[in-house]
mmCIF file of C-alpha atoms in Angstrom:
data_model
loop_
_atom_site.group_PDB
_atom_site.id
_atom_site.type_symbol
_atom_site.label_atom_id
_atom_site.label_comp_id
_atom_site.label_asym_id
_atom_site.label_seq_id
_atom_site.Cartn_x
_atom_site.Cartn_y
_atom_site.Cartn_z
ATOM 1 C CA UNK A 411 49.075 70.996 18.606
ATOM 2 C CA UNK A 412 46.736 67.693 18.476
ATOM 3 C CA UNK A 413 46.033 66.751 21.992
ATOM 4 C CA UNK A 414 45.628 62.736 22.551
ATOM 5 C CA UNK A 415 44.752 60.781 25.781
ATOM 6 C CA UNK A 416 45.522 56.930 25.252
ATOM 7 C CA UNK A 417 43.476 54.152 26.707
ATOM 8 C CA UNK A 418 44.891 50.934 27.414
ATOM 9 C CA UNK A 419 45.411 48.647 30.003
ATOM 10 C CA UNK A 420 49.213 47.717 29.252
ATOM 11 C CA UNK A 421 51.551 50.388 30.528
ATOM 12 C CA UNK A 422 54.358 49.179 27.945
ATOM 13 C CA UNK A 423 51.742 50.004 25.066
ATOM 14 C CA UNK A 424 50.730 53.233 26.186
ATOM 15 C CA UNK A 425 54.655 54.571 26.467
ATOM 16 C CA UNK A 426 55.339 53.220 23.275
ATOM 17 C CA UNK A 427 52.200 54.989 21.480
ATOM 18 C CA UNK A 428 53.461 58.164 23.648
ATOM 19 C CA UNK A 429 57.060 57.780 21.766
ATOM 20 C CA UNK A 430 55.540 57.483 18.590
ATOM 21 C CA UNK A 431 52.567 60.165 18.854
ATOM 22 C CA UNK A 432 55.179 62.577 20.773
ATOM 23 C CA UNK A 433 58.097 62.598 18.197
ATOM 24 C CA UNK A 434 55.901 63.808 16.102
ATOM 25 C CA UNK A 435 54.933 66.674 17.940
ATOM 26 C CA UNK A 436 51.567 65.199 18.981
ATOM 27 C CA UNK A 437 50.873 66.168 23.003
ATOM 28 C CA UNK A 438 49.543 63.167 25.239
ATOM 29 C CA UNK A 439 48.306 64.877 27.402
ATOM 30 C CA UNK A 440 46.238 61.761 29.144
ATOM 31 C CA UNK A 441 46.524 58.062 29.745
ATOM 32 C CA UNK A 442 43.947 55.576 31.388
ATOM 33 C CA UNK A 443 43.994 51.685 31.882
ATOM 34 C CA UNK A 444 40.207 51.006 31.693
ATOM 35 C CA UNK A 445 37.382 52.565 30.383
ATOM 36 C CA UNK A 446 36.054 54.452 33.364
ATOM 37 C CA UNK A 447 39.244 56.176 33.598
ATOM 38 C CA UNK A 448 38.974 57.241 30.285
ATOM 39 C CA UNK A 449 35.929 58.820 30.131
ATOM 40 C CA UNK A 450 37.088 60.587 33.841
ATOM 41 C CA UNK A 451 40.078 61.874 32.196
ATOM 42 C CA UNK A 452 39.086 63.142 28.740
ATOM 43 C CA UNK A 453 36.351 64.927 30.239
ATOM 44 C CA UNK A 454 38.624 66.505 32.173
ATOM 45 C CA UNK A 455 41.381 67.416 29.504
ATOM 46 C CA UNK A 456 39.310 67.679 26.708
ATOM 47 C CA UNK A 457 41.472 66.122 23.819
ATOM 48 C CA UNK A 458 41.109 66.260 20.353
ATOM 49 C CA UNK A 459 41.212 62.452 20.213
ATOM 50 C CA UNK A 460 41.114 59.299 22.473
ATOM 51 C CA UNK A 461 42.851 56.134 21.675
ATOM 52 C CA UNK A 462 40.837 53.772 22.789
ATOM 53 C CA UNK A 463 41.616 50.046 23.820
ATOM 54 C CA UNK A 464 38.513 48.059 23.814
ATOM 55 C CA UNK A 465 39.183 45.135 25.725
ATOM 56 C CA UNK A 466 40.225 46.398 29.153
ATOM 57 C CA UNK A 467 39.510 44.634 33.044
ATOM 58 C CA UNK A 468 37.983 47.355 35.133
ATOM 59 C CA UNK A 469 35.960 48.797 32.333
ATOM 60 C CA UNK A 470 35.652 48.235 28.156
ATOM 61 C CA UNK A 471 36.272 50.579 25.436
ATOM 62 C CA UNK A 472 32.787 51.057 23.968
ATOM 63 C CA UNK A 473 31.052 51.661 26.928
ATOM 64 C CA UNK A 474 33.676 54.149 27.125
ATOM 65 C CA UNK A 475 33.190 55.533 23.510
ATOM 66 C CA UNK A 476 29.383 55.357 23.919
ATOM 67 C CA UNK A 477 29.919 58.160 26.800
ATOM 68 C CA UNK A 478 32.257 60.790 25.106
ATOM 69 C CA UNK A 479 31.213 60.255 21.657
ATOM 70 C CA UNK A 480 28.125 57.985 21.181
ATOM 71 C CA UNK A 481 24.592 59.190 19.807
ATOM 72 C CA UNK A 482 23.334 62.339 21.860
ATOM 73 C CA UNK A 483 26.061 63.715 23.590
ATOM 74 C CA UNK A 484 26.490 67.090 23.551
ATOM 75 C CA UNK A 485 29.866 68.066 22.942
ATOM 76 C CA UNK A 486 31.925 64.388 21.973
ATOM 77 C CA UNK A 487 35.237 63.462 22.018
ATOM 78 C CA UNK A 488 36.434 61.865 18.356
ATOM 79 C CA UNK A 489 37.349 58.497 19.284
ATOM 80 C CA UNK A 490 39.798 56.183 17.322
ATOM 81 C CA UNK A 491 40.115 52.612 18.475
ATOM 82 C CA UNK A 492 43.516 50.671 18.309
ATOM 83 C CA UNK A 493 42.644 46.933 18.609
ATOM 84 C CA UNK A 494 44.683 43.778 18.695
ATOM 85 C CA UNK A 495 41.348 42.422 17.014
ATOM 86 C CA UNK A 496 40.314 43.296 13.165
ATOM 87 C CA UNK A 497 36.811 41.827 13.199
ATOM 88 C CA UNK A 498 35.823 40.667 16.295
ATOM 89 C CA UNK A 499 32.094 42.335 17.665
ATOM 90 C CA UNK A 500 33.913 44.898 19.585
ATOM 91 C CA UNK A 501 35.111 46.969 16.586
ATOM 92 C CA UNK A 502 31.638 46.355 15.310
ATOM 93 C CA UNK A 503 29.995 48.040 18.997
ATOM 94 C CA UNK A 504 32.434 50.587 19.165
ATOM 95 C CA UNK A 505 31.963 51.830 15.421
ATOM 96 C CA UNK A 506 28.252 52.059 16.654
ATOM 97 C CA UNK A 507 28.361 53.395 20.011
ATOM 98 C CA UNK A 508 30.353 56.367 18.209
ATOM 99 C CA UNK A 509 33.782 55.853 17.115
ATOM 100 C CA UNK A 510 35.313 57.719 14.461
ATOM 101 C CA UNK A 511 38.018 55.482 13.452
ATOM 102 C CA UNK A 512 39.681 52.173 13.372
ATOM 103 C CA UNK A 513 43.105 50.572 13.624
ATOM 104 C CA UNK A 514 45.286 47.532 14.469
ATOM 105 C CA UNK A 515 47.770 47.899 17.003
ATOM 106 C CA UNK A 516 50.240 46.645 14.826
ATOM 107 C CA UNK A 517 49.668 49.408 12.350
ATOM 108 C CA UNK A 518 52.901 51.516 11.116
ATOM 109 C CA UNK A 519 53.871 53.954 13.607
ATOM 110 C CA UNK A 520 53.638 56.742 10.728
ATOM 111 C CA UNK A 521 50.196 55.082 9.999
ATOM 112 C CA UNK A 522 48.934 55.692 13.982
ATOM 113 C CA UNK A 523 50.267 59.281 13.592
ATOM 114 C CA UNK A 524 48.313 59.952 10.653
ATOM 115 C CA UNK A 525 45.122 57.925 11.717
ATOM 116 C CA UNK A 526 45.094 60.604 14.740
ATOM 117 C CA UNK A 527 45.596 63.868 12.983
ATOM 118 C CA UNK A 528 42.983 62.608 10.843
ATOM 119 C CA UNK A 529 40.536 61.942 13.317
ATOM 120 C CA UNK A 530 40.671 64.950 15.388
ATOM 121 C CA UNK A 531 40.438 66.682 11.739
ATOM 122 C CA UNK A 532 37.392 65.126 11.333
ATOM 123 C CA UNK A 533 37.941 62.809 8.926
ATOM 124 C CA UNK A 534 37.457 59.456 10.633
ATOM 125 C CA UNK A 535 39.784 56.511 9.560
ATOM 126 C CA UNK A 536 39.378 52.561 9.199
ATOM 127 C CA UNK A 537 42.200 50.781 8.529
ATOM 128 C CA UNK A 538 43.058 51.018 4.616
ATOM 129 C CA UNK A 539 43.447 47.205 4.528
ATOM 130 C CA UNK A 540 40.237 46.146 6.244
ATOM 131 C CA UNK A 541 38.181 49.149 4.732
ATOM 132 C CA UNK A 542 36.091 46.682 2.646
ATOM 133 C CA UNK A 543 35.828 44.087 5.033
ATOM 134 C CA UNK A 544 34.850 46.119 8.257
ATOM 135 C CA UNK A 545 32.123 47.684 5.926
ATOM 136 C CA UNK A 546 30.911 44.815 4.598
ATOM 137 C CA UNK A 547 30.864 42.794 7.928
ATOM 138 C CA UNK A 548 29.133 45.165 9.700
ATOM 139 C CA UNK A 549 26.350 45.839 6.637
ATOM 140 C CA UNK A 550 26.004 41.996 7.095
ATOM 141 C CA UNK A 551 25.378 42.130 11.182
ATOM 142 C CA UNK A 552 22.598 45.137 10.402
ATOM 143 C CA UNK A 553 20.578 43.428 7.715
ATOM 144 C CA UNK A 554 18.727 44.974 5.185
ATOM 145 C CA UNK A 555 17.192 48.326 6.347
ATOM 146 C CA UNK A 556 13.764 50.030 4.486
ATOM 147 C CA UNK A 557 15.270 53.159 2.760
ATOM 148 C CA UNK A 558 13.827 56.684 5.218
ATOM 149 C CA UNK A 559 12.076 58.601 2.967
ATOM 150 C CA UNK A 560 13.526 61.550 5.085
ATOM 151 C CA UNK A 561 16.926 60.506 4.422
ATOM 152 C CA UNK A 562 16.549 60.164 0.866
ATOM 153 C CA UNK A 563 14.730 63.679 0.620
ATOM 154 C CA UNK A 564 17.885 65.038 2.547
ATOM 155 C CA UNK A 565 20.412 64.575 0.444
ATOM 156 C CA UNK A 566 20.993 65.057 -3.691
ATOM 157 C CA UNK A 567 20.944 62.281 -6.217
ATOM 158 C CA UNK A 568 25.077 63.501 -6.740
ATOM 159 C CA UNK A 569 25.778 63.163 -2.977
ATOM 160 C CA UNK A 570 23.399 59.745 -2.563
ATOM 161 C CA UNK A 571 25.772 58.587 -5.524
ATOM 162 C CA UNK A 572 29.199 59.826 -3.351
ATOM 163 C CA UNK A 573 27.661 58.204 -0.272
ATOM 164 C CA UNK A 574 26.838 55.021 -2.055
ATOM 165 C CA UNK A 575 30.961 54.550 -2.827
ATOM 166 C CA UNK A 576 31.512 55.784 0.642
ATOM 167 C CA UNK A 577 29.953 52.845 2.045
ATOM 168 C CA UNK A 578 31.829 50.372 -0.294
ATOM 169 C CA UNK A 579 34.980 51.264 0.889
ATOM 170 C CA UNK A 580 36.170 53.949 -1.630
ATOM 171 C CA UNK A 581 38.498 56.900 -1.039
ATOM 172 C CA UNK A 582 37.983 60.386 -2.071
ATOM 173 C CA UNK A 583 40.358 59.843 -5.191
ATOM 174 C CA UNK A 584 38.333 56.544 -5.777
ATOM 175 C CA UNK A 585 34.781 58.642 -5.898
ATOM 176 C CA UNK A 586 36.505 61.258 -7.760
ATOM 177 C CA UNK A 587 37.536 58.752 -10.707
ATOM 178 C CA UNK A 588 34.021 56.623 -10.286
ATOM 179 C CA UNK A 589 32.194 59.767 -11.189
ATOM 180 C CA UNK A 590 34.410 62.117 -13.514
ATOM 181 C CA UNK A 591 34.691 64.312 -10.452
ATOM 182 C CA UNK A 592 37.539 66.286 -8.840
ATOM 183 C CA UNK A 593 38.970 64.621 -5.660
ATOM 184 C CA UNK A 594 38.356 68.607 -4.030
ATOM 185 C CA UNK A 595 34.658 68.357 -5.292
ATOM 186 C CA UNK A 596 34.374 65.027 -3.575
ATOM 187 C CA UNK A 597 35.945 66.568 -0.407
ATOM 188 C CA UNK A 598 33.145 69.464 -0.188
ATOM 189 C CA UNK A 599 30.068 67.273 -1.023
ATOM 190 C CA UNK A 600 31.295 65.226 1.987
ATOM 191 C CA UNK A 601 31.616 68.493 3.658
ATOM 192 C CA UNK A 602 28.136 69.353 2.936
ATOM 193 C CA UNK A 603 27.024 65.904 3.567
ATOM 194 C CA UNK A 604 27.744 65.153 6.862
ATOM 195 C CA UNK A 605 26.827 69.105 7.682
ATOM 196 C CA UNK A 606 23.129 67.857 6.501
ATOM 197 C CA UNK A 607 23.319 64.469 8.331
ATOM 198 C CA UNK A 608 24.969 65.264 11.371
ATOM 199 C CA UNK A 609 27.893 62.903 10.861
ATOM 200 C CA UNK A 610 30.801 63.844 12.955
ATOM 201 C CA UNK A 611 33.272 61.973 10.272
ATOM 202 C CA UNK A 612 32.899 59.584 7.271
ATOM 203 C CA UNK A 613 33.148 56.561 9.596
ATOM 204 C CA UNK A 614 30.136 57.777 11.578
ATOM 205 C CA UNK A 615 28.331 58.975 7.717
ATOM 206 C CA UNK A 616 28.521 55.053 6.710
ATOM 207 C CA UNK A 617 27.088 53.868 9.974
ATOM 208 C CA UNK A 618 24.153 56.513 9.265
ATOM 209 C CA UNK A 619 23.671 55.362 5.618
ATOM 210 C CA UNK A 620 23.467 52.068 6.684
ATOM 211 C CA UNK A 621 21.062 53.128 9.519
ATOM 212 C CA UNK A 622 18.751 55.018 7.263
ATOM 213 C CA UNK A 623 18.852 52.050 4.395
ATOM 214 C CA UNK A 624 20.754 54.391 2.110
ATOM 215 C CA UNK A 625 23.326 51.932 2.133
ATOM 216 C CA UNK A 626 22.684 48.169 0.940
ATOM 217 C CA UNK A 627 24.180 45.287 2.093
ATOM 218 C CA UNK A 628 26.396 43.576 -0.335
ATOM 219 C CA UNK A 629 25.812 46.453 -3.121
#
């Protein structure tokens, strides 16, 4: 069963997410108002995924997300953030202080349920209507980065191709159609990908293509 701990600083939201997650046979097994809280209490339960708030009094979300999940921790947390806000700069500093995913709180409940299975499966999620613009947004905000000749050497010219779609917003089926693949081909490269790069997720693989100049702004 897919353990959650949900982070936000409105009692009323939090036992409405625990309705939806629960009736689905999702365990909470968690909450926290702020974001010191949060990082007390999913250290201590150890969930497969944190919902994560990130404007909160007492304490924000990223700082938060930069402690279980950000660069150089040992053994993260997957973190999916639930905003009131689509593309304000704290999506933008929790996507790089670690988060794996991305939604609006006034998402579908069948669309929260699925956004957290597929987080703690690894998957990573941004919101399928803002994919394009939360990519593009936040290529704009990093600039133009010199490609790593490291990167580039670590990957295939196949999976450089797969990544390249990745980063504009595509889905698996999308890839599979753009390059006469099979959407369970596209699935392993990714696999193998993010096994080679150390991506937790495809949210986190786009933030280190963009990072390594792989990606290009507006391409």
């Amino acid at each position: 069963m897919t353990r959650v701990v949900l982070v936000d600083d409105q009692a009323v939201v939090r036992a409405g997410f625990t309705v939806i997650l629960e009736s689905e046979g999702l365990d909470v097994v968690g909450e926290a108002s702020n974001g010191a809280d949060a990082v007390r209490v999913a250290r201590r339960e150890r969930p497969d995924v944190v919902c994560m708030d990130v404007r909160m009094p007492g304490g924000d979300g990223i700082t938060a997300t930069r402690e279980l999940a950000g660069p150089g921790v040992a053994d993260p947390v997957p973190v999916l953030v639930v905003s009131t806000f689509d593309l304000d700069d704290y999506v933008f500093g929790a996507l790089e202080a670690g988060a794996s995913g991305f939604l609006l709180k006034d998402a579908e409940p069948d669309v929260l349920v699925d956004a957290v299975r597929r987080v703690a499966a690894g998957d990573g999620l941004v919101d399928q209507t803002l994919t394009r613009r939360v990519i593009d947004e936040f290529a704009r905000r990093r600039g133009p980065v010199a490609p790593d000749d490291d990167a580039v050497a670590l990957l295939t010219a196949r999976e450089r191709e797969i990544v390249a779609l990745l980063c504009r917003g595509s889905s698996n089926a999308e890839i599979a159609a753009a390059l006469f693949l099979e959407p369970s081909t596209v699935k392993s490269h990714l696999s193998r990908i993010m096994t080679k790069t150390g991506a937790r997720d495809r949210v986190q693989l786009v933030v280190w293509a963009y990072d390594s100049g792989l990606a290009v702004p507006g391409v």
